[in-house]
Amino acid sequence: MAPPRFKHKKITNEEFEGELERQGLTRKAFARVFCQNLVTVNRWGRDGQDIPTWVPIALTLLTLPEAKGTARMAAAAMIEEDRHHPELGAFPYQKLRQMPADVDEEAE
């Protein structure tokens, strides 16, 4: 079997953290927008865990005008169920087209 065609540059934890800070994002907000498990995102760049190659691409795309809002709306539409608020029913944020506040999880 042939090796992969391309070898991609990896970003460091410091680069990841720096770009999140520059864009005013926390790891939690990044995880929500890209439908990632927060535990996984917190491991990236730590203890030898590689940061996926799609992450710097996604961070670059977030710098485009209106990109953060559009990404948050798209992610909100993908939420099938809010386990912290089951009373909201199926696809609770599809109509609202906004993500639930990050502070909901901060309090827990």
XYZ file of N, CA, C and O in Angstrom:
432
model
N 0.848 -1.175 0.000
C 0.000 0.000 0.000
C 0.898 1.243 0.000
O 1.833 1.346 0.781
N 0.575 2.172 -0.829
C 1.359 3.403 -0.955
C 1.080 4.334 0.227
O -0.036 4.351 0.767
N 2.074 5.113 0.622
C 1.837 6.080 1.700
C 0.885 7.177 1.220
O 0.708 7.361 0.008
N 0.270 7.897 2.152
C -0.623 8.987 1.743
C 0.111 9.976 0.836
O 1.318 10.175 0.970
N -0.613 10.553 -0.084
C -0.019 11.472 -1.052
C 0.601 12.691 -0.380
O 1.678 13.138 -0.746
N -0.107 13.249 0.592
C 0.345 14.482 1.211
C 0.735 14.275 2.666
O 0.118 13.484 3.374
N 1.716 15.008 3.086
C 2.055 15.093 4.503
C 1.644 16.501 4.932
O 2.061 17.487 4.326
N 0.811 16.566 5.942
C 0.264 17.849 6.379
C 0.990 18.373 7.614
O 1.371 17.595 8.489
N 1.126 19.674 7.669
C 1.705 20.348 8.827
C 0.759 20.181 10.008
O -0.459 20.241 9.863
N 1.301 19.949 11.152
C 0.517 19.873 12.383
C 0.658 21.199 13.116
O 1.715 21.818 13.079
N -0.411 21.641 13.752
C -0.283 22.837 14.574
C -0.047 22.419 16.015
O -0.447 21.328 16.430
N 0.594 23.285 16.754
C 0.901 23.009 18.150
C -0.242 23.467 19.042
O -1.121 24.232 18.616
N -0.200 23.022 20.278
C -1.165 23.471 21.263
C -1.114 24.990 21.402
O -2.149 25.649 21.491
N 0.090 25.556 21.403
C 0.243 27.001 21.546
C -0.392 27.742 20.368
O -1.029 28.772 20.544
N -0.215 27.202 19.160
C -0.830 27.828 17.980
C -2.355 27.739 18.058
O -3.063 28.702 17.735
N -2.852 26.577 18.477
C -4.295 26.391 18.612
C -4.860 27.360 19.646
O -5.813 28.089 19.378
N -4.252 27.387 20.821
C -4.720 28.280 21.886
C -4.641 29.749 21.449
O -5.550 30.526 21.716
N -3.549 30.101 20.776
C -3.378 31.481 20.324
C -4.445 31.902 19.336
O -4.971 33.019 19.415
N -4.774 31.014 18.412
C -5.800 31.347 17.423
C -7.183 31.400 18.058
O -7.986 32.272 17.728
N -7.471 30.506 18.978
C -8.747 30.576 19.698
C -8.864 31.915 20.426
O -9.904 32.584 20.351
N -7.804 32.296 21.112
C -7.812 33.565 21.852
C -7.982 34.753 20.901
O -8.764 35.661 21.161
N -7.269 34.727 19.785
C -7.349 35.823 18.816
C -8.778 35.983 18.294
O -9.250 37.092 18.057
N -9.477 34.859 18.158
C -10.843 34.901 17.639
C -11.895 35.017 18.744
O -13.092 35.054 18.462
N -11.449 35.054 19.989
C -12.393 35.180 21.089
C -13.208 33.924 21.333
O -14.364 34.002 21.750
N -12.605 32.761 21.089
C -13.290 31.487 21.290
C -12.646 30.712 22.426
O -11.439 30.766 22.610
N -13.447 29.979 23.140
C -12.936 29.018 24.109
C -12.919 27.651 23.430
O -13.520 27.463 22.367
N -12.257 26.706 24.054
C -12.302 25.338 23.520
C -13.746 24.825 23.534
O -14.169 24.108 22.632
N -14.492 25.188 24.553
C -15.894 24.757 24.645
C -16.717 25.304 23.485
O -17.479 24.579 22.855
N -16.535 26.586 23.167
C -17.278 27.178 22.056
C -16.873 26.525 20.731
O -17.726 26.232 19.886
N -15.567 26.284 20.554
C -15.096 25.621 19.344
C -15.718 24.229 19.224
O -16.196 23.838 18.166
N -15.729 23.488 20.329
C -16.302 22.142 20.327
C -17.776 22.172 19.946
O -18.240 21.336 19.161
N -18.508 23.130 20.462
C -19.933 23.221 20.140
C -20.161 23.549 18.678
O -21.001 22.949 18.028
N -19.438 24.511 18.157
C -19.637 24.925 16.771
C -19.319 23.780 15.810
O -20.007 23.594 14.806
N -18.303 22.979 16.142
C -17.905 21.912 15.229
C -18.371 20.536 15.690
O -17.880 19.508 15.211
N -19.362 20.518 16.598
C -20.015 19.276 17.036
C -18.998 18.235 17.498
O -19.084 17.055 17.148
N -18.038 18.683 18.291
C -16.994 17.805 18.805
C -17.196 17.603 20.305
O -17.750 18.454 20.991
N -16.717 16.485 20.798
C -16.760 16.198 22.222
C -15.735 17.099 22.915
O -14.568 17.153 22.505
N -16.151 17.791 23.955
C -15.256 18.719 24.653
C -14.052 18.013 25.256
O -12.941 18.544 25.244
N -14.234 16.801 25.757
C -13.109 16.048 26.314
C -12.052 15.820 25.231
O -10.856 15.999 25.459
N -12.497 15.472 24.046
C -11.575 15.259 22.925
C -10.850 16.549 22.565
O -9.631 16.560 22.403
N -11.593 17.638 22.439
C -10.979 18.926 22.086
C -9.977 19.345 23.160
O -8.904 19.863 22.849
N -10.295 19.091 24.416
C -9.365 19.440 25.498
C -8.087 18.613 25.457
O -7.052 19.051 25.934
N -8.148 17.432 24.877
C -6.952 16.581 24.767
C -6.030 17.024 23.631
O -4.846 16.717 23.650
N -6.597 17.690 22.627
C -5.791 18.092 21.479
C -4.615 18.939 21.929
O -4.764 19.886 22.686
N -3.453 18.598 21.434
C -2.252 19.376 21.734
C -1.663 19.107 23.101
O -0.656 19.678 23.473
N -2.290 18.242 23.849
C -1.815 17.916 25.192
C -1.472 16.433 25.254
O -2.090 15.617 24.580
N -0.516 16.100 26.060
C -0.136 14.696 26.251
C 0.127 13.971 24.936
O -0.242 12.813 24.769
N 0.707 14.681 23.975
C 1.065 14.053 22.708
C -0.083 13.852 21.738
O 0.094 13.206 20.708
N -1.259 14.359 22.051
C -2.406 14.206 21.159
C -2.298 15.196 19.997
O -2.179 16.397 20.214
N -2.341 14.682 18.782
C -2.312 15.543 17.607
C -3.604 16.343 17.494
O -4.683 15.854 17.841
N -3.476 17.535 16.981
C -4.637 18.347 16.635
C -4.973 17.995 15.188
O -4.101 18.047 14.319
N -6.213 17.596 14.909
C -6.565 17.180 13.551
C -6.230 18.255 12.512
O -6.332 19.455 12.791
N -5.884 17.803 11.319
C -5.476 18.751 10.277
C -6.618 19.651 9.803
O -6.360 20.715 9.255
N -7.865 19.269 10.039
C -8.978 20.113 9.620
C -9.150 21.320 10.542
O -9.780 22.312 10.151
N -8.593 21.274 11.747
C -8.796 22.348 12.721
C -8.244 23.692 12.238
O -8.962 24.697 12.277
N -6.980 23.778 11.777
C -6.516 25.085 11.310
C -7.286 25.592 10.088
O -7.456 26.800 9.914
N -7.781 24.664 9.278
C -8.604 25.074 8.126
C -9.903 25.690 8.627
O -10.326 26.761 8.175
N -10.535 25.023 9.591
C -11.783 25.536 10.163
C -11.557 26.891 10.827
O -12.373 27.821 10.663
N -10.464 27.027 11.564
C -10.169 28.304 12.216
C -9.949 29.419 11.193
O -10.376 30.556 11.405
N -9.317 29.083 10.084
C -9.125 30.073 9.022
C -10.461 30.489 8.434
O -10.717 31.681 8.227
N -11.328 29.522 8.181
C -12.647 29.845 7.620
C -13.474 30.711 8.562
O -14.271 31.537 8.110
N -13.283 30.545 9.861
C -14.035 31.354 10.827
C -13.660 32.832 10.778
O -14.370 33.662 11.336
N -12.569 33.168 10.132
C -12.174 34.577 10.044
C -12.912 35.311 8.925
O -12.856 36.535 8.855
N -13.617 34.585 8.063
C -14.382 35.231 6.998
C -15.564 35.996 7.596
O -16.093 35.609 8.653
N -16.004 37.076 6.943
C -17.140 37.842 7.473
C -18.362 36.953 7.702
O -18.700 36.134 6.856
N -18.973 37.114 8.844
C -20.199 36.392 9.230
C -20.013 34.887 9.399
O -20.980 34.165 9.592
N -18.789 34.395 9.342
C -18.563 32.947 9.384
C -18.929 32.341 10.732
O -19.524 31.263 10.776
N -18.566 33.005 11.829
C -18.872 32.416 13.142
C -20.371 32.264 13.335
O -20.847 31.223 13.790
N -21.118 33.282 12.991
C -22.572 33.207 13.130
C -23.178 32.136 12.247
O -24.067 31.391 12.670
N -22.701 32.040 11.025
C -23.202 31.024 10.099
C -22.869 29.627 10.604
O -23.715 28.727 10.573
N -21.646 29.438 11.090
C -21.248 28.125 11.622
C -22.084 27.761 12.840
O -22.524 26.615 12.983
N -22.330 28.732 13.715
C -23.148 28.460 14.902
C -24.581 28.106 14.506
O -25.199 27.223 15.092
N -25.128 28.790 13.499
C -26.483 28.478 13.039
C -26.545 27.070 12.455
O -27.487 26.320 12.717
N -25.549 26.712 11.664
C -25.525 25.372 11.066
C -25.405 24.303 12.151
O -26.079 23.267 12.088
N -24.561 24.542 13.140
C -24.400 23.579 14.237
C -25.689 23.466 15.048
O -26.092 22.372 15.441
N -26.347 24.593 15.286
C -27.609 24.576 16.037
C -28.659 23.735 15.330
O -29.423 23.000 15.966
N -28.687 23.821 14.015
C -29.661 23.050 13.243
C -29.388 21.548 13.313
O -30.272 20.743 13.045
N -28.181 21.159 13.690
C -27.812 19.749 13.764
C -28.095 19.141 15.141
O -28.006 17.930 15.310
N -28.455 19.950 16.124
C -28.716 19.434 17.467
C -30.074 18.742 17.465
O -31.115 19.383 17.351
N -30.015 17.442 17.590
C -31.220 16.617 17.548
C -31.970 16.661 18.879
O -33.193 16.582 18.916
N -31.210 16.772 19.969
C -31.803 16.737 21.306
C -30.873 17.463 22.262
O -29.662 17.350 22.169
N -31.459 18.233 23.176
C -30.684 18.872 24.241
C -30.965 18.068 25.505
O -32.043 18.156 26.091
N -30.004 17.254 25.909
C -30.214 16.357 27.048
C -30.349 17.116 28.362
O -30.864 16.574 29.333
N -29.896 18.356 28.393
C -30.071 19.168 29.613
C -31.455 19.812 29.652
O -31.906 20.244 30.699
N -32.106 19.882 28.502
C -33.442 20.474 28.407
C -34.332 19.621 27.505
O -34.748 20.047 26.423
N -34.661 18.391 27.952
C -35.465 17.494 27.109
C -36.864 18.045 26.807
O -37.471 17.664 25.807
N -37.321 18.951 27.640
C -38.648 19.531 27.430
C -38.735 20.329 26.124
O -39.831 20.632 25.640
N -37.600 20.657 25.540
C -37.580 21.429 24.293
C -37.912 20.578 23.073
O -38.187 21.114 22.002
N -37.897 19.250 23.225
C -38.277 18.357 22.137
C -37.186 18.159 21.098
O -36.047 18.577 21.276
N -37.582 17.540 19.999
C -36.637 17.213 18.926
C -36.203 18.462 18.169
O -37.000 19.363 17.932
N -34.940 18.495 17.803
C -34.331 19.613 17.071
C -34.734 20.964 17.664
O -35.303 21.819 16.994
N -34.429 21.164 18.945
C -34.909 22.351 19.652
C -34.361 23.676 19.129
O -35.002 24.712 19.308
N -33.218 23.651 18.472
C -32.605 24.912 18.044
C -32.709 25.130 16.544
O -32.242 26.132 16.027
N -33.362 24.217 15.844
C -33.500 24.366 14.400
C -34.369 25.571 14.064
O -34.072 26.319 13.148
N -35.410 25.777 14.827
C -36.279 26.928 14.578
C -35.605 28.217 15.018
O -35.688 29.235 14.353
N -34.940 28.165 16.160
C -34.278 29.359 16.675
C -33.028 29.694 15.872
O -32.634 30.853 15.792
N -32.392 28.651 15.297
C -31.160 28.806 14.525
C -30.068 29.504 15.330
O -29.333 30.325 14.837
N -30.021 29.179 16.610
C -28.938 29.703 17.444
C -28.513 28.628 18.418
O -29.304 27.788 18.813
N -27.247 28.672 18.782
C -26.717 27.687 19.721
C -27.183 28.019 21.131
O -27.339 29.197 21.471
N -27.390 26.995 21.958
C -27.666 27.270 23.362
C -26.427 27.937 23.980
O -25.314 27.740 23.522
N -26.663 28.733 24.972
C -25.560 29.481 25.605
C -24.521 28.536 26.168
O -24.856 27.536 26.798
N -23.258 28.870 25.978
C -22.177 28.060 26.528
C -22.210 28.035 28.046
O -21.739 27.097 28.658
N -22.784 29.047 28.663
C -22.805 29.114 30.122
C -23.642 28.012 30.730
O -23.464 27.675 31.881
N -24.564 27.413 29.969
C -25.369 26.310 30.492
C -24.478 25.215 31.056
O -24.749 24.681 32.113
N -23.421 24.870 30.347
C -22.544 23.797 30.786
C -21.541 24.281 31.817
O -21.035 23.501 32.602
N -21.222 25.553 31.814
C -20.241 26.092 32.750
C -20.719 25.925 34.186
O -19.937 25.689 35.088
N -22.010 26.029 34.418
C -22.560 25.976 35.761
C -22.554 24.543 36.320
O -22.690 24.353 37.507
N -22.426 23.555 35.441
C -22.519 22.160 35.887
C -21.187 21.565 36.206
O -20.162 21.968 35.831
